[in-house]
Amino acid sequence: MRSRRALLATLLVAAVLAATAAAGASTAAQPPPSEQLVSPDGSESYVWPYTSRSRSADGRTLALNVVVLGEPNRVRRAFVGRSDADWGPVGGNATVDVSPWRPAHGSVRYSYVGADREESGEWVAPAYQLAVGEYFGQRTHIRAYPSASGNWTALQAHTEYWDWFRLRHTVTGIAPGAAFVERDLADEPFVDGVERRTHGQPGGGSDGSWLAVEFTAATLLGAAVPLTTRRLSRRELAIPVALLGVVLGVRAWGLAAEAVAPGVNPKLYVAVGYPVLVVGTPAATVVLSHERPALRAALLAFTGLALATLLDLALVGVEPIPGRIVRHRLALSTALAVVAFGGAREDRRVLAVGVGAWLVGLAAPLFGVV
């Protein structure tokens, strides 16, 4: 009899747990009310301006209180790798401060991001968490929710301290968290402006507004910023110097060899010099780009090869330079920039794409394409 009761009790508990789980799954599958979704930049991309303990609006906790308007990868670099990033046209002698933010541990909180107000969004965990301060002391903590289709990243920023009696962090406010982000970014040269904007959804500690930080537009001019706002190391300068050495060295070697032994078949000199150019150029780029800022390495590789080929043509007196040659050299320089980027990131796929493009670019003239 007792065993039957125990069995029935077990089945009853299992049924209750199953029903609870099913109810939770059903709730999690539902988006928040569409009228609560907000478009941070006025485009067809929306976010629920709160965080939640679960994939449900029922678990709502703190409000999203900062939105950074800019390409999400640039926004992330602003926090985790500020001095090495590509910030747009800051001009003059402007400098970019080193970021105080560091990767942080924290409980997962979800928000809802979608491309429209219909049921095409999803509940997402923060793409990254960062903090300034000590985990077991007091800190400013942010969770970041970048858009998948728009140029913005929504943040939940708050101050908190570790409470040993509760064995958890206790939030002391979200307004101080937003204020800290504002102080950190407001004077940076890559920020166009900071203002408070109303989105009309109060709650979770919010009055229905958030702090909007607008980044400068990313332009080609901005690619040169790392060269002007941060001193280049000798190792970084070695990238263009090495490329100049390989290209001009092969040219000088051929001219010298021909002058010393003019009767030798020139194809023998080509058999020695060409492999050095083909292999030596990307090899030097990969070695010297290792553990360098990826964008900086790519820019230096592009500039180095472009300058080297320009000086090479000038050395042999090619004037004017045919347009097809200019396009070919730019294509090779771009391929080498991809090689440098992949080498710096230790990304084998990107590196393979760059090397493949380099080889295709070299092979094109052999087949009469250029």
Tab-separated table of C-alpha atoms in Angstrom:
chain	number	residue	atom	x	y	z
A	1	MET	CA	0.000	0.000	0.000
A	2	ARG	CA	2.804	2.342	0.979
A	3	SER	CA	4.640	1.568	-2.234
A	4	ARG	CA	1.540	2.447	-4.271
A	5	ARG	CA	1.172	5.743	-2.449
A	6	ALA	CA	4.846	6.513	-2.989
A	7	LEU	CA	4.482	5.665	-6.661
A	8	LEU	CA	1.386	7.857	-7.010
A	9	ALA	CA	3.122	10.707	-5.201
A	10	THR	CA	6.134	10.383	-7.471
A	11	LEU	CA	3.959	10.391	-10.577
A	12	LEU	CA	2.019	13.402	-9.288
A	13	VAL	CA	5.224	15.374	-8.655
A	14	ALA	CA	6.552	14.396	-12.078
A	15	ALA	CA	3.298	15.509	-13.701
A	16	VAL	CA	3.412	18.858	-11.895
A	17	LEU	CA	7.035	19.402	-12.887
A	18	ALA	CA	6.289	18.474	-16.488
A	19	ALA	CA	3.322	20.821	-16.596
A	20	THR	CA	5.416	23.615	-15.082
A	21	ALA	CA	8.182	23.042	-17.607
A	22	ALA	CA	5.692	22.970	-20.461
A	23	ALA	CA	4.106	26.172	-19.239
A	24	GLY	CA	7.526	27.786	-18.943
A	25	ALA	CA	8.469	26.663	-22.443
A	26	SER	CA	5.203	27.985	-23.792
A	27	THR	CA	5.781	31.323	-22.093
A	28	ALA	CA	9.372	31.496	-23.285
A	29	ALA	CA	8.252	30.991	-26.851
A	30	GLN	CA	6.062	34.076	-26.731
A	31	PRO	CA	7.476	37.490	-27.660
A	32	PRO	CA	6.749	40.469	-25.410
A	33	PRO	CA	3.829	42.727	-26.346
A	34	SER	CA	4.607	44.401	-29.674
A	35	GLU	CA	3.702	47.820	-28.305
A	36	GLN	CA	6.610	47.506	-25.861
A	37	LEU	CA	9.208	47.037	-28.614
A	38	VAL	CA	11.368	50.069	-29.364
A	39	SER	CA	13.514	50.968	-32.386
A	40	PRO	CA	16.742	52.531	-31.040
A	41	ASP	CA	17.768	54.172	-34.332
A	42	GLY	CA	14.417	54.571	-36.108
A	43	SER	CA	15.083	51.667	-38.475
A	44	GLU	CA	13.248	48.377	-38.831
A	45	SER	CA	15.027	46.764	-35.901
A	46	TYR	CA	13.569	46.566	-32.429
A	47	VAL	CA	14.441	45.678	-28.867
A	48	TRP	CA	12.411	45.064	-25.739
A	49	PRO	CA	13.817	47.797	-23.445
A	50	TYR	CA	14.203	45.519	-20.432
A	51	THR	CA	16.084	42.442	-19.300
A	52	SER	CA	14.516	39.267	-17.955
A	53	ARG	CA	15.558	36.357	-15.773
A	54	SER	CA	13.962	34.013	-18.306
A	55	ARG	CA	13.018	34.028	-21.977
A	56	SER	CA	9.763	35.665	-21.031
A	57	ALA	CA	8.427	39.133	-20.305
A	58	ASP	CA	7.142	37.716	-17.000
A	59	GLY	CA	10.700	37.593	-15.665
A	60	ARG	CA	11.356	41.294	-16.264
A	61	THR	CA	14.113	42.818	-14.131
A	62	LEU	CA	16.139	45.933	-15.028
A	63	ALA	CA	15.571	48.314	-17.921
A	64	LEU	CA	18.023	48.801	-20.779
A	65	ASN	CA	19.348	52.273	-20.052
A	66	VAL	CA	22.014	52.982	-22.697
A	67	VAL	CA	21.917	52.584	-26.454
A	68	VAL	CA	25.077	53.074	-28.507
A	69	LEU	CA	24.384	54.006	-32.126
A	70	GLY	CA	27.087	52.533	-34.307
A	71	GLU	CA	28.142	49.333	-36.008
A	72	PRO	CA	28.012	46.640	-33.276
A	73	ASN	CA	31.597	45.460	-33.761
A	74	ARG	CA	32.871	49.029	-33.411
A	75	VAL	CA	30.814	49.419	-30.262
A	76	ARG	CA	32.309	46.273	-28.774
A	77	ARG	CA	35.835	47.446	-29.614
A	78	ALA	CA	35.067	50.745	-27.885
A	79	PHE	CA	34.778	48.814	-24.639
A	80	VAL	CA	37.267	45.947	-24.979
A	81	GLY	CA	39.992	47.262	-27.323
A	82	ARG	CA	39.511	50.984	-27.652
A	83	SER	CA	43.043	52.128	-28.447
A	84	ASP	CA	43.470	49.574	-31.262
A	85	ALA	CA	40.171	50.213	-33.044
A	86	ASP	CA	39.124	52.004	-36.229
A	87	TRP	CA	37.136	54.984	-34.992
A	88	GLY	CA	36.338	57.184	-37.963
A	89	PRO	CA	37.575	60.684	-38.754
A	90	VAL	CA	38.725	62.081	-35.416
A	91	GLY	CA	41.275	64.386	-37.055
A	92	GLY	CA	44.141	66.440	-35.725
A	93	ASN	CA	46.091	65.170	-32.752
A	94	ALA	CA	43.105	63.579	-31.044
A	95	THR	CA	43.884	60.571	-28.901
A	96	VAL	CA	41.817	57.563	-27.908
A	97	ASP	CA	41.914	56.545	-24.254
A	98	VAL	CA	42.644	53.019	-23.117
A	99	SER	CA	39.436	51.278	-22.112
A	100	PRO	CA	38.875	50.639	-18.383
A	101	TRP	CA	36.384	47.832	-19.094
A	102	ARG	CA	37.267	44.191	-18.586
A	103	PRO	CA	35.354	40.950	-19.301
A	104	ALA	CA	32.955	40.169	-16.466
A	105	HIS	CA	31.044	37.264	-14.993
A	106	GLY	CA	27.398	37.722	-14.150
A	107	SER	CA	24.028	36.026	-14.194
A	108	VAL	CA	22.450	35.607	-17.609
A	109	ARG	CA	19.669	38.075	-18.339
A	110	TYR	CA	17.712	37.922	-21.571
A	111	SER	CA	16.250	40.575	-23.812
A	112	TYR	CA	14.194	40.361	-26.979
A	113	VAL	CA	15.599	41.558	-30.318
A	114	GLY	CA	13.764	41.516	-33.633
A	115	ALA	CA	13.905	42.854	-37.170
A	116	ASP	CA	10.307	44.082	-36.959
A	117	ARG	CA	7.331	44.239	-34.605
A	118	GLU	CA	5.998	40.888	-35.781
A	119	GLU	CA	6.964	37.521	-34.357
A	120	SER	CA	10.332	37.373	-36.128
A	121	GLY	CA	12.543	38.211	-33.137
A	122	GLU	CA	14.142	36.055	-30.483
A	123	TRP	CA	15.143	36.086	-26.855
A	124	VAL	CA	18.894	36.565	-26.623
A	125	ALA	CA	21.473	36.377	-23.868
A	126	PRO	CA	23.983	39.232	-23.660
A	127	ALA	CA	26.634	39.044	-26.365
A	128	TYR	CA	29.183	40.099	-23.765
A	129	GLN	CA	29.412	41.352	-20.203
A	130	LEU	CA	31.950	43.903	-18.981
A	131	ALA	CA	32.709	45.623	-15.706
A	132	VAL	CA	34.876	48.220	-14.007
A	133	GLY	CA	35.682	47.421	-10.400
A	134	GLU	CA	36.035	44.279	-8.304
A	135	TYR	CA	33.747	41.263	-8.395
A	136	PHE	CA	33.799	40.878	-4.609
A	137	GLY	CA	33.678	44.615	-4.025
A	138	GLN	CA	31.732	47.310	-5.863
A	139	ARG	CA	31.618	47.592	-9.635
A	140	THR	CA	29.835	49.034	-12.636
A	141	HIS	CA	28.505	46.159	-14.720
A	142	ILE	CA	27.094	46.169	-18.247
A	143	ARG	CA	25.344	43.569	-20.360
A	144	ALA	CA	25.333	44.205	-24.116
A	145	TYR	CA	22.620	43.265	-26.618
A	146	PRO	CA	23.718	44.157	-30.183
A	147	SER	CA	21.265	44.325	-33.051
A	148	ALA	CA	21.427	41.611	-35.673
A	149	SER	CA	20.117	43.917	-38.410
A	150	GLY	CA	20.596	47.517	-37.227
A	151	ASN	CA	23.562	49.671	-36.266
A	152	TRP	CA	23.075	49.822	-32.507
A	153	THR	CA	23.841	48.023	-29.278
A	154	ALA	CA	21.534	48.255	-26.264
A	155	LEU	CA	23.165	48.118	-22.832
A	156	GLN	CA	21.950	47.421	-19.354
A	157	ALA	CA	24.367	49.291	-17.098
A	158	HIS	CA	24.144	49.274	-13.306
A	159	THR	CA	26.219	49.586	-10.164
A	160	GLU	CA	26.311	46.710	-7.713
A	161	TYR	CA	28.244	45.240	-4.812
A	162	TRP	CA	28.919	41.705	-3.622
A	163	ASP	CA	26.789	40.828	-0.610
A	164	TRP	CA	28.284	37.947	1.365
A	165	PHE	CA	25.114	37.538	3.379
A	166	ARG	CA	23.069	36.988	0.215
A	167	LEU	CA	25.871	35.317	-1.785
A	168	ARG	CA	25.061	37.440	-4.796
A	169	HIS	CA	25.482	40.889	-6.263
A	170	THR	CA	23.039	43.496	-5.061
A	171	VAL	CA	22.166	46.251	-7.558
A	172	THR	CA	22.444	49.749	-6.116
A	173	GLY	CA	21.112	51.620	-9.144
A	174	ILE	CA	20.908	51.818	-12.922
A	175	ALA	CA	21.226	55.602	-13.213
A	176	PRO	CA	24.810	55.571	-11.835
A	177	GLY	CA	25.660	52.832	-14.331
A	178	ALA	CA	24.483	54.919	-17.282
A	179	ALA	CA	26.295	57.955	-15.877
A	180	PHE	CA	29.548	55.986	-15.706
A	181	VAL	CA	29.205	54.946	-19.360
A	182	GLU	CA	28.515	58.568	-20.284
A	183	ARG	CA	31.614	59.824	-18.467
A	184	ASP	CA	33.709	57.112	-20.074
A	185	LEU	CA	32.645	57.731	-23.677
A	186	ALA	CA	31.451	61.341	-23.887
A	187	ASP	CA	34.857	62.928	-24.581
A	188	GLU	CA	36.186	60.266	-26.918
A	189	PRO	CA	36.913	61.566	-30.458
A	190	PHE	CA	34.903	58.763	-32.070
A	191	VAL	CA	31.704	59.882	-30.309
A	192	ASP	CA	29.544	62.466	-32.097
A	193	GLY	CA	27.255	63.181	-29.184
A	194	VAL	CA	25.500	61.963	-26.051
A	195	GLU	CA	21.905	62.781	-25.207
A	196	ARG	CA	18.912	61.418	-23.352
A	197	ARG	CA	16.117	60.117	-25.588
A	198	THR	CA	12.594	59.119	-24.661
A	199	HIS	CA	11.271	55.763	-25.836
A	200	GLY	CA	8.090	55.812	-23.777
A	201	GLN	CA	8.359	52.486	-21.952
A	202	PRO	CA	8.818	53.113	-18.207
A	203	GLY	CA	9.539	50.415	-15.662
A	204	GLY	CA	12.474	48.350	-14.475
A	205	GLY	CA	14.029	51.444	-12.921
A	206	SER	CA	13.532	53.554	-16.053
A	207	ASP	CA	11.397	56.656	-16.570
A	208	GLY	CA	10.853	55.678	-20.207
A	209	SER	CA	14.119	57.070	-21.568
A	210	TRP	CA	17.696	55.973	-22.112
A	211	LEU	CA	21.080	57.497	-22.773
A	212	ALA	CA	21.914	57.568	-26.499
A	213	VAL	CA	25.607	57.589	-27.468
A	214	GLU	CA	26.162	58.257	-31.174
A	215	PHE	CA	29.386	57.150	-32.832
A	216	THR	CA	30.979	58.994	-35.744
A	217	ALA	CA	30.409	57.463	-39.158
A	218	ALA	CA	33.014	54.891	-40.144
A	219	THR	CA	34.782	56.113	-43.263
A	220	LEU	CA	37.897	55.272	-45.217
A	221	LEU	CA	39.619	58.192	-43.497
A	222	GLY	CA	38.985	56.466	-40.224
A	223	ALA	CA	41.182	53.576	-41.281
A	224	ALA	CA	44.166	55.878	-40.911
A	225	VAL	CA	43.333	56.824	-37.325
A	226	PRO	CA	45.364	54.062	-35.681
A	227	LEU	CA	48.406	55.414	-37.497
A	228	THR	CA	47.922	58.924	-36.153
A	229	THR	CA	46.477	58.371	-32.681
A	230	ARG	CA	48.825	55.716	-31.392
A	231	ARG	CA	52.572	55.432	-31.907
A	232	LEU	CA	53.569	52.573	-34.157
A	233	SER	CA	55.903	49.999	-32.661
A	234	ARG	CA	59.057	48.938	-34.475
A	235	ARG	CA	57.493	45.570	-35.115
A	236	GLU	CA	54.480	47.179	-36.780
A	237	LEU	CA	56.705	49.405	-38.915
A	238	ALA	CA	58.545	46.245	-39.909
A	239	ILE	CA	55.518	45.149	-41.978
A	240	PRO	CA	55.778	47.843	-44.706
A	241	VAL	CA	59.593	47.892	-44.434
A	242	ALA	CA	59.740	44.150	-45.087
A	243	LEU	CA	57.410	44.429	-48.068
A	244	LEU	CA	59.526	47.236	-49.503
A	245	GLY	CA	62.573	45.044	-48.963
A	246	VAL	CA	61.102	42.013	-50.739
A	247	VAL	CA	59.713	43.859	-53.778
A	248	LEU	CA	62.633	46.220	-54.323
A	249	GLY	CA	65.127	43.527	-53.339
A	250	VAL	CA	63.883	41.173	-56.063
A	251	ARG	CA	64.056	44.008	-58.601
A	252	ALA	CA	67.582	45.007	-57.518
A	253	TRP	CA	68.760	41.390	-57.536
A	254	GLY	CA	67.524	40.869	-61.099
A	255	LEU	CA	69.207	44.040	-62.355
A	256	ALA	CA	72.453	43.194	-60.576
A	257	ALA	CA	72.481	39.581	-61.779
A	258	GLU	CA	71.887	40.677	-65.370
A	259	ALA	CA	74.690	43.231	-65.124
A	260	VAL	CA	77.151	40.660	-63.749
A	261	ALA	CA	76.254	37.814	-66.137
A	262	PRO	CA	74.437	39.277	-69.146
A	263	GLY	CA	74.842	36.101	-71.210
A	264	VAL	CA	72.814	33.885	-68.877
A	265	ASN	CA	69.268	32.997	-69.895
A	266	PRO	CA	67.008	35.492	-68.013
A	267	LYS	CA	64.546	32.702	-67.210
A	268	LEU	CA	67.093	31.342	-64.714
A	269	TYR	CA	66.981	34.634	-62.819
A	270	VAL	CA	63.179	34.548	-62.949
A	271	ALA	CA	63.227	31.009	-61.517
A	272	VAL	CA	65.091	32.352	-58.478
A	273	GLY	CA	63.486	35.771	-57.983
A	274	TYR	CA	59.828	35.000	-58.672
A	275	PRO	CA	59.400	32.377	-55.889
A	276	VAL	CA	60.903	34.854	-53.430
A	277	LEU	CA	58.272	37.411	-54.462
A	278	VAL	CA	55.399	34.903	-54.448
A	279	VAL	CA	56.220	33.223	-51.143
A	280	GLY	CA	58.305	35.801	-49.330
A	281	THR	CA	55.737	38.593	-49.492
A	282	PRO	CA	52.807	36.811	-47.766
A	283	ALA	CA	55.160	34.875	-45.475
A	284	ALA	CA	56.743	38.054	-44.145
A	285	THR	CA	53.290	39.579	-43.747
A	286	VAL	CA	51.983	36.657	-41.686
A	287	VAL	CA	55.043	36.522	-39.421
A	288	LEU	CA	55.148	40.262	-38.748
A	289	SER	CA	51.364	40.562	-38.297
A	290	HIS	CA	51.247	37.923	-35.571
A	291	GLU	CA	49.719	39.267	-32.344
A	292	ARG	CA	49.350	42.747	-33.859
A	293	PRO	CA	46.046	44.683	-33.988
A	294	ALA	CA	44.322	43.145	-37.010
A	295	LEU	CA	43.021	46.323	-38.664
A	296	ARG	CA	46.338	48.079	-38.194
A	297	ALA	CA	48.271	45.141	-39.646
A	298	ALA	CA	45.956	44.998	-42.678
A	299	LEU	CA	46.329	48.724	-43.332
A	300	LEU	CA	50.111	48.568	-43.002
A	301	ALA	CA	50.309	45.585	-45.350
A	302	PHE	CA	48.132	47.307	-47.944
A	303	THR	CA	50.123	50.539	-47.705
A	304	GLY	CA	53.463	48.745	-47.722
A	305	LEU	CA	52.805	46.733	-50.875
A	306	ALA	CA	51.148	49.631	-52.695
A	307	LEU	CA	54.129	51.882	-51.929
A	308	ALA	CA	56.620	49.153	-52.800
A	309	THR	CA	55.064	48.502	-56.206
A	310	LEU	CA	54.850	52.237	-56.913
A	311	LEU	CA	58.565	52.674	-56.150
A	312	ASP	CA	59.353	49.551	-58.177
A	313	LEU	CA	57.639	51.000	-61.245
A	314	ALA	CA	59.314	54.351	-60.692
A	315	LEU	CA	62.711	52.631	-60.403
A	316	VAL	CA	62.417	51.158	-63.888
A	317	GLY	CA	60.920	54.358	-65.302
A	318	VAL	CA	57.320	53.305	-66.052
A	319	GLU	CA	55.475	56.566	-66.803
A	320	PRO	CA	52.582	56.956	-67.095
A	321	ILE	CA	51.458	53.823	-65.285
A	322	PRO	CA	48.728	51.985	-67.263
A	323	GLY	CA	45.359	51.798	-65.535
A	324	ARG	CA	45.236	48.013	-65.706
A	325	ILE	CA	48.545	47.838	-63.822
A	326	VAL	CA	47.246	50.173	-61.136
A	327	ARG	CA	44.139	48.024	-60.688
A	328	HIS	CA	46.231	44.866	-60.569
A	329	ARG	CA	48.554	46.239	-57.884
A	330	LEU	CA	45.607	47.478	-55.813
A	331	ALA	CA	44.046	44.020	-56.028
A	332	LEU	CA	47.290	42.418	-54.841
A	333	SER	CA	47.597	44.961	-52.028
A	334	THR	CA	44.043	44.194	-50.930
A	335	ALA	CA	44.746	40.456	-50.957
A	336	LEU	CA	47.826	41.006	-48.831
A	337	ALA	CA	45.786	43.105	-46.400
A	338	VAL	CA	43.454	40.118	-45.948
A	339	VAL	CA	46.504	37.914	-45.347
A	340	ALA	CA	47.704	40.332	-42.661
A	341	PHE	CA	44.267	40.453	-41.038
A	342	GLY	CA	44.031	36.666	-40.917
A	343	GLY	CA	47.581	36.369	-39.630
A	344	ALA	CA	46.975	38.889	-36.859
A	345	ARG	CA	43.739	37.181	-35.802
A	346	GLU	CA	45.201	33.694	-36.257
A	347	ASP	CA	42.104	32.973	-38.303
A	348	ARG	CA	42.964	30.202	-40.734
A	349	ARG	CA	39.898	30.747	-42.894
A	350	VAL	CA	40.581	34.434	-43.433
A	351	LEU	CA	44.250	33.663	-43.995
A	352	ALA	CA	43.366	31.031	-46.596
A	353	VAL	CA	41.080	33.499	-48.401
A	354	GLY	CA	43.862	36.079	-48.455
A	355	VAL	CA	46.497	33.656	-49.731
A	356	GLY	CA	44.078	32.356	-52.362
A	357	ALA	CA	43.323	35.877	-53.558
A	358	TRP	CA	47.062	36.624	-53.637
A	359	LEU	CA	47.773	33.573	-55.808
A	360	VAL	CA	44.843	34.308	-58.122
A	361	GLY	CA	46.046	37.882	-58.511
A	362	LEU	CA	49.544	36.710	-59.411
A	363	ALA	CA	48.224	34.094	-61.817
A	364	ALA	CA	45.917	36.515	-63.666
A	365	PRO	CA	48.684	38.094	-65.812
A	366	LEU	CA	50.051	34.651	-66.694
A	367	PHE	CA	46.706	33.854	-68.336
A	368	GLY	CA	46.399	37.227	-70.035
A	369	VAL	CA	43.678	38.517	-67.734
A	370	VAL	CA	45.674	41.623	-66.788
